[in-house]
CSV table of C-alpha atoms and ligand atoms in Angstrom, one decimal:
chain,number,residue,atom,x,y,z
A,1,MET,CA,28.9,224.2,115.9
A,2,THR,CA,29.8,227.3,117.8
A,3,ASP,CA,33.2,228.9,116.8
A,4,ARG,CA,33.1,231.2,119.8
A,5,PHE,CA,35.9,229.3,121.5
A,6,GLY,CA,37.8,227.9,118.4
A,7,LYS,CA,39.4,224.5,118.7
A,8,VAL,CA,39.4,223.4,122.4
A,9,ALA,CA,41.4,220.7,124.1
A,10,VAL,CA,40.1,219.0,127.2
A,11,LEU,CA,43.2,217.8,129.1
A,12,PHE,CA,42.4,214.7,131.1
A,13,GLY,CA,44.1,211.5,132.3
A,14,GLY,CA,47.7,212.5,133.1
A,15,THR,CA,50.1,210.6,135.3
A,16,SER,CA,49.0,211.5,138.8
A,17,ALA,CA,47.4,209.1,141.4
A,18,GLU,CA,44.1,210.7,140.4
A,19,ARG,CA,44.3,209.7,136.8
A,20,GLU,CA,41.1,207.5,137.0
A,21,VAL,CA,39.0,210.4,138.4
A,22,SER,CA,40.5,212.7,135.8
A,23,LEU,CA,39.5,210.4,133.0
A,24,MET,CA,35.9,210.5,134.3
A,25,SER,CA,35.9,214.3,134.8
A,26,GLY,CA,37.4,214.9,131.4
A,27,SER,CA,35.1,212.5,129.5
A,28,ALA,CA,32.1,214.2,131.1
A,29,VAL,CA,33.4,217.7,130.3
A,30,LEU,CA,34.3,216.7,126.7
A,31,ALA,CA,30.9,215.2,126.0
A,32,ALA,CA,29.1,218.2,127.6
A,33,LEU,CA,31.2,220.8,125.5
A,34,GLN,CA,30.6,218.8,122.3
A,35,GLY,CA,26.9,218.7,123.2
A,36,CYS,CA,26.9,222.5,123.3
A,37,GLY,CA,28.4,222.6,119.9
A,38,VAL,CA,32.0,223.4,120.9
A,39,ASP,CA,34.8,222.0,118.7
A,40,ALA,CA,36.3,220.1,121.7
A,41,HIS,CA,38.8,217.2,121.6
A,42,GLY,CA,40.2,215.0,124.4
A,43,PHE,CA,44.0,215.2,125.0
A,44,ASP,CA,45.8,213.0,127.5
A,45,PRO,CA,49.2,214.4,128.5
A,46,ALA,CA,50.3,210.9,129.6
A,47,GLU,CA,50.1,209.8,125.9
A,48,ARG,CA,51.1,213.0,124.0
A,49,ASP,CA,53.5,215.9,124.3
A,50,LEU,CA,51.7,219.1,125.3
A,51,CYS,CA,53.6,221.0,122.5
A,52,ALA,CA,51.2,219.2,120.1
A,53,LEU,CA,48.5,221.6,121.4
A,54,ARG,CA,50.2,224.5,119.6
A,55,ASP,CA,51.1,222.5,116.5
A,56,GLU,CA,47.5,221.3,116.1
A,57,GLY,CA,46.1,224.8,116.4
A,58,PHE,CA,44.2,224.5,119.8
A,59,GLU,CA,43.0,227.9,120.9
A,60,ARG,CA,41.8,227.1,124.4
A,61,VAL,CA,42.4,224.4,127.0
A,62,PHE,CA,40.0,223.1,129.6
A,63,ILE,CA,42.1,221.5,132.3
A,64,ALA,CA,40.4,218.5,133.8
A,65,LEU,CA,43.6,217.0,135.4
A,66,HIS,CA,43.6,216.4,139.1
A,67,GLY,CA,46.6,216.2,141.5
A,68,ARG,CA,50.2,216.6,140.6
A,69,GLY,CA,51.2,217.6,137.1
A,70,GLY,CA,47.9,219.2,136.3
A,71,GLU,CA,46.5,220.9,139.3
A,72,ASP,CA,49.9,222.1,140.6
A,73,GLY,CA,50.9,224.8,138.2
A,74,THR,CA,53.2,222.8,136.0
A,75,VAL,CA,50.8,222.3,133.1
A,76,GLN,CA,49.6,225.9,133.6
A,77,GLY,CA,53.3,226.9,133.0
A,78,VAL,CA,53.5,225.0,129.8
A,79,LEU,CA,50.3,226.6,128.5
A,80,GLU,CA,51.6,230.1,129.5
A,81,THR,CA,54.7,229.3,127.4
A,82,LEU,CA,52.7,228.1,124.5
A,83,ARG,CA,50.4,231.2,124.9
A,84,ILE,CA,47.2,229.1,124.9
A,85,PRO,CA,44.5,230.4,127.3
A,86,TYR,CA,43.4,227.7,129.9
A,87,THR,CA,40.7,227.3,132.5
A,88,GLY,CA,41.1,227.8,136.2
A,89,SER,CA,43.9,229.3,138.3
A,90,GLY,CA,47.3,230.4,137.0
A,91,VAL,CA,50.8,229.0,137.8
A,92,MET,CA,51.3,230.7,141.2
A,93,ALA,CA,47.8,230.1,142.6
A,94,SER,CA,47.7,226.5,141.4
A,95,ALA,CA,51.1,225.7,143.0
A,96,LEU,CA,50.1,227.5,146.2
A,97,ALA,CA,46.7,225.8,146.6
A,98,MET,CA,48.4,222.4,146.1
A,99,ASP,CA,50.2,223.0,149.4
A,100,LYS,CA,47.9,223.1,152.4
A,101,TRP,CA,50.5,224.5,154.7
A,102,ARG,CA,51.4,227.5,152.6
A,103,THR,CA,47.8,228.1,151.8
A,104,LYS,CA,47.0,228.2,155.5
A,105,MET,CA,49.9,230.7,156.0
A,106,VAL,CA,48.5,233.1,153.4
A,107,TRP,CA,44.9,232.8,154.8
A,108,ALA,CA,46.1,233.3,158.4
A,109,ALA,CA,48.3,236.3,157.4
A,110,CYS,CA,45.2,237.9,155.8
A,111,GLY,CA,43.1,237.3,159.0
A,112,LEU,CA,41.0,234.5,157.4
A,113,PRO,CA,40.0,231.7,159.8
A,114,THR,CA,41.9,228.4,159.3
A,115,PRO,CA,42.4,225.8,162.1
A,116,ARG,CA,45.5,226.2,164.3
A,117,TYR,CA,48.2,223.8,163.3
A,118,ALA,CA,51.8,222.5,163.6
A,119,ILE,CA,54.2,221.0,161.1
A,120,LEU,CA,55.3,217.5,162.2
A,121,ASP,CA,58.7,216.0,161.4
A,122,ALA,CA,61.2,213.6,163.0
A,123,GLN,CA,62.4,216.4,165.3
A,124,THR,CA,59.0,217.3,166.6
A,125,ASP,CA,58.2,217.2,170.3
A,126,PHE,CA,54.9,215.4,170.0
A,127,ASP,CA,53.8,216.1,173.6
A,128,ALA,CA,54.4,219.8,173.2
A,129,VAL,CA,52.3,219.8,170.0
A,130,ALA,CA,49.5,217.9,171.7
A,131,ALA,CA,49.6,220.3,174.6
A,132,GLU,CA,49.6,223.3,172.3
A,133,LEU,CA,46.8,222.2,169.9
A,134,GLY,CA,44.7,220.3,172.4
A,135,MET,CA,42.9,217.0,171.6
A,136,PRO,CA,41.7,215.9,169.2
A,137,VAL,CA,43.9,216.9,166.3
A,138,PHE,CA,43.6,215.9,162.7
A,139,VAL,CA,46.9,214.8,161.1
A,140,LYS,CA,47.2,214.9,157.3
A,141,PRO,CA,49.7,215.0,154.5
A,142,ALA,CA,50.1,218.6,153.3
A,143,HIS,CA,49.6,218.1,149.6
A,144,GLU,CA,46.4,217.9,147.7
A,145,GLY,CA,45.3,214.5,146.5
A,146,SER,CA,47.2,212.5,149.2
A,147,SER,CA,44.3,212.3,151.7
A,148,MET,CA,45.1,208.6,152.2
A,149,GLY,CA,47.4,209.1,155.3
A,150,ALA,CA,45.0,211.2,157.4
A,151,THR,CA,44.1,210.3,161.0
A,152,LYS,CA,42.0,211.8,163.8
A,153,VAL,CA,44.1,211.6,166.9
A,154,VAL,CA,42.3,211.6,170.3
A,155,GLU,CA,45.2,210.7,172.6
A,156,PRO,CA,48.5,212.6,172.7
A,157,SER,CA,50.3,209.2,172.7
A,158,GLN,CA,48.9,208.4,169.2
A,159,LEU,CA,50.3,211.5,167.6
A,160,ARG,CA,53.7,210.1,166.6
A,161,ALA,CA,52.1,207.0,164.9
A,162,ALA,CA,49.7,209.3,163.0
A,163,TRP,CA,52.7,211.3,161.8
A,164,GLU,CA,54.5,208.2,160.7
A,165,LEU,CA,51.5,207.1,158.7
A,166,ALA,CA,51.0,210.5,157.0
A,167,ALA,CA,54.8,210.7,156.3
A,168,ARG,CA,54.5,207.6,154.1
A,169,TYR,CA,52.4,209.7,151.7
A,170,ASP,CA,54.1,213.1,151.9
A,171,ARG,CA,57.3,214.8,153.1
A,172,LEU,CA,55.3,217.5,154.7
A,173,VAL,CA,52.7,216.6,157.4
A,174,LEU,CA,50.3,218.9,159.2
A,175,ALA,CA,48.6,218.5,162.6
A,176,GLU,CA,45.5,220.6,162.8
A,177,ALA,CA,43.2,221.4,165.6
A,178,PHE,CA,40.2,219.2,165.0
A,179,ILE,CA,37.0,221.1,164.2
A,180,ASP,CA,34.0,219.3,165.5
A,181,GLY,CA,30.9,220.3,163.5
A,182,ALA,CA,29.5,220.3,160.0
A,183,GLU,CA,31.5,219.8,156.9
A,184,LEU,CA,30.8,222.2,154.0
A,185,THR,CA,32.2,222.7,150.6
A,186,VAL,CA,31.7,225.7,148.4
A,187,PRO,CA,32.5,226.2,144.7
A,188,PHE,CA,33.2,229.5,143.0
A,189,LEU,CA,32.7,230.2,139.4
A,190,ASN,CA,34.3,233.3,137.9
A,191,ASP,CA,33.3,236.1,140.1
A,192,ARG,CA,30.7,234.5,142.3
A,193,ALA,CA,30.4,231.7,144.9
A,194,LEU,CA,27.9,228.9,144.1
A,195,PRO,CA,25.5,227.4,146.7
A,196,VAL,CA,27.0,225.8,149.8
A,197,ILE,CA,26.9,222.0,150.0
A,198,ARG,CA,26.6,220.4,153.4
A,199,ILE,CA,28.1,217.0,153.8
A,200,ASP,CA,26.2,214.9,156.2
A,201,ALA,CA,28.0,211.8,157.5
A,202,PRO,CA,25.9,209.0,159.0
A,203,GLY,CA,24.7,209.6,162.5
A,204,GLY,CA,26.6,212.9,162.7
A,205,ASN,CA,29.8,210.9,162.8
A,206,TYR,CA,32.5,212.9,161.1
A,207,ASP,CA,35.0,210.1,161.3
A,208,TYR,CA,37.1,210.1,158.2
A,209,GLU,CA,36.8,206.5,157.1
A,210,HIS,CA,33.1,206.6,157.7
A,211,LYS,CA,32.7,209.7,155.5
A,212,TYR,CA,34.6,208.5,152.6
A,213,PHE,CA,33.7,204.9,152.4
A,214,SER,CA,30.1,204.9,153.4
A,215,ASP,CA,27.2,205.0,151.0
A,216,GLU,CA,25.1,206.7,153.7
A,217,THR,CA,26.9,210.1,153.3
A,218,ARG,CA,24.4,212.7,152.2
A,219,TYR,CA,25.2,215.8,150.3
A,220,LEU,CA,22.7,218.6,151.0
A,221,CYS,CA,22.4,221.4,148.5
A,222,PRO,CA,20.6,223.7,149.3
A,223,SER,CA,22.6,223.4,152.5
A,224,GLY,CA,19.7,224.2,154.9
A,225,LEU,CA,21.9,226.9,156.6
A,226,ASP,CA,20.3,230.2,157.3
A,227,ALA,CA,20.5,232.8,154.5
A,228,ALA,CA,22.8,235.2,156.4
A,229,LEU,CA,25.3,232.5,157.2
A,230,GLU,CA,25.2,231.2,153.6
A,231,ASP,CA,26.0,234.7,152.4
A,232,ALA,CA,28.8,235.1,154.9
A,233,LEU,CA,30.3,231.8,153.8
A,234,LYS,CA,30.1,232.8,150.1
A,235,ARG,CA,31.9,236.1,150.9
A,236,LEU,CA,34.6,234.2,152.8
A,237,VAL,CA,35.0,231.8,149.9
A,238,MET,CA,35.6,234.7,147.5
A,239,GLN,CA,38.1,236.3,149.8
A,240,SER,CA,39.9,233.0,150.4
A,241,ALA,CA,40.2,232.6,146.6
A,242,ALA,CA,41.2,236.2,146.0
A,243,VAL,CA,44.1,236.2,148.5
A,244,LEU,CA,45.5,233.0,147.0
A,245,GLY,CA,45.2,234.5,143.5
A,246,CYS,CA,42.8,231.8,142.3
A,247,ARG,CA,40.6,232.5,139.3
A,248,GLY,CA,38.0,230.9,137.1
A,249,TRP,CA,36.7,228.2,139.2
A,250,GLY,CA,37.5,226.1,142.2
A,251,ARG,CA,36.1,224.6,145.4
A,252,VAL,CA,36.9,225.5,149.1
A,253,ASP,CA,36.5,222.9,151.9
A,254,ILE,CA,35.3,224.4,155.2
A,255,MET,CA,34.4,223.1,158.6
A,256,LEU,CA,31.6,224.9,160.6
A,257,ASP,CA,32.2,224.5,164.3
A,258,ARG,CA,29.5,224.0,166.9
A,259,ASP,CA,29.3,227.8,167.5
A,260,GLY,CA,28.6,228.4,163.8
A,261,ARG,CA,32.1,229.7,163.0
A,262,PRO,CA,33.7,228.7,159.7
A,263,TRP,CA,37.2,227.3,159.4
A,264,LEU,CA,38.9,227.1,156.0
A,265,LEU,CA,40.6,223.7,155.3
A,266,GLU,CA,41.8,223.8,151.8
A,267,MET,CA,41.4,225.1,148.2
A,268,ASN,CA,40.8,222.7,145.3
A,269,THR,CA,41.7,224.4,142.0
A,270,VAL,CA,40.6,221.5,139.7
A,271,PRO,CA,37.8,219.8,141.6
A,272,GLY,CA,36.0,216.7,140.3
A,273,MET,CA,33.7,217.2,137.3
A,274,THR,CA,32.0,213.9,136.9
A,275,GLY,CA,28.2,213.9,136.6
A,276,HIS,CA,27.8,213.3,140.3
A,277,SER,CA,30.7,215.5,141.6
A,278,LEU,CA,30.1,218.4,144.1
A,279,VAL,CA,30.7,221.4,141.8
A,280,PRO,CA,28.1,220.3,139.3
A,281,MET,CA,25.7,219.6,142.1
A,282,SER,CA,26.0,223.1,143.5
A,283,ALA,CA,25.8,224.7,140.0
A,284,GLN,CA,22.6,222.7,139.4
A,285,ALA,CA,21.2,224.3,142.6
A,286,ALA,CA,22.0,227.7,141.1
A,287,GLY,CA,20.2,226.8,137.9
A,288,LEU,CA,23.2,225.9,135.8
A,289,GLY,CA,23.2,222.5,134.1
A,290,PHE,CA,26.4,220.6,133.5
A,291,GLY,CA,26.8,221.9,130.0
A,292,GLN,CA,26.2,225.5,131.0
A,293,LEU,CA,28.7,225.0,133.9
A,294,CYS,CA,31.4,223.7,131.5
A,295,ILE,CA,30.7,226.6,129.1
A,296,ALA,CA,31.0,229.2,132.0
A,297,ILE,CA,34.3,227.6,133.1
A,298,LEU,CA,35.6,227.7,129.5
A,299,GLU,CA,34.5,231.4,129.1
A,300,GLY,CA,36.8,232.1,132.1
A,301,ALA,CA,39.9,230.7,130.3
A,302,SER,CA,42.8,233.1,130.3
A,303,LEU,CA,46.5,233.7,130.4
A,304,GLY,CA,48.8,235.4,132.9
B,1,ADP,N1,41.0,220.3,161.1
B,1,ADP,C1,40.1,219.4,160.8
B,1,ADP,N2,39.1,219.1,161.6
B,1,ADP,C2,38.1,218.2,161.3
B,1,ADP,N3,38.1,217.5,160.2
B,1,ADP,C3,39.1,217.7,159.3
B,1,ADP,C4,40.1,218.6,159.5
B,1,ADP,N4,41.0,218.6,158.5
B,1,ADP,C5,40.5,217.7,157.6
B,1,ADP,N5,39.3,217.1,158.1
B,1,ADP,C6,38.5,216.1,157.4
B,1,ADP,O1,39.3,215.5,156.5
B,1,ADP,C7,38.8,215.7,155.2
B,1,ADP,C8,39.9,215.9,154.2
B,1,ADP,O2,40.7,217.0,154.5
B,1,ADP,P1,41.1,218.1,153.5
B,1,ADP,O3,42.0,219.1,154.2
B,1,ADP,O4,39.9,218.7,152.8
B,1,ADP,O5,42.1,217.3,152.5
B,1,ADP,P2,41.8,216.4,151.2
B,1,ADP,O6,40.4,216.7,150.7
B,1,ADP,O7,42.8,216.9,150.2
B,1,ADP,O8,42.1,215.0,151.6
B,1,ADP,C9,37.9,216.9,155.3
B,1,ADP,O9,36.9,216.9,154.3
B,1,ADP,C10,37.4,216.7,156.7
B,1,ADP,O10,36.3,215.7,156.7
B,2,MG,MG1,39.2,218.3,150.8
């Protein structure tokens, strides 16, 4: 048993739509930490009051909750109040990263590349948006974990219907210039970016449904990109995290267009941590096993 971290709670489950994934992430993290000799205990905020963490003498918290009420700054705020150090981003950065629109505004203001966009609502002149962004556009709900209502729109006349669909999932809906090219995702761990993962959809088809519901999707890590580009992407990822105020760990989704230019899509502050998730895959390529990855994330636990 290592007493380096004291008594550690792994928060998992919770009440968000991503509860099931969180249960898988949290169980994997819990088993890995225990396997490394950490005095780790599972804790499901859907079943117990977070104040019990203080009463039971927990000294650190590993947050493995995805989506609202875990990834959005609210649990982070409770832990700040209880003065218990926790993994990952703090209150402000967690809340900001949860909102794709405001995240894009910060990136754009800092000169970081993110696709051009418009906010859609009932008053929108859809033809004007189509003309401004050009076709195709990608319409999506603006909040993390609500990817269900996304559509690739190829005809201006389809834009309103795409908005109506996305609006069923979220009050805030984005239309983004569609980036045709390779899909990448890049984790960061404390002060460094981990190897780039390239997501290869079947037949070069980047169609949304295809990508998420096909077994043929391949995840390439090492990415096969040239070393200079890989380094540039890693620097971009660290900048994109720094300007949002993210810390500890996270994962940035990026599109690489046909000219090799990267476009930032979104920041995930508590990405999946099951055995076959993307962050563990990238860490493995950097020589960090799942247990070592969990320990490194826990080492980054902090307050404020
Ligand atoms: N502007 C865009 N151009 C092309 N594809 C996009 C664009 N925005 C999103 N996508 C596709 O949709 C997926 C999900 O979008 P993302 O912004 O990462 O939200 P989430 O992962 O929260 O659903 C991306 O991984 C990518 O395949
Ligand atoms: Mg994403």
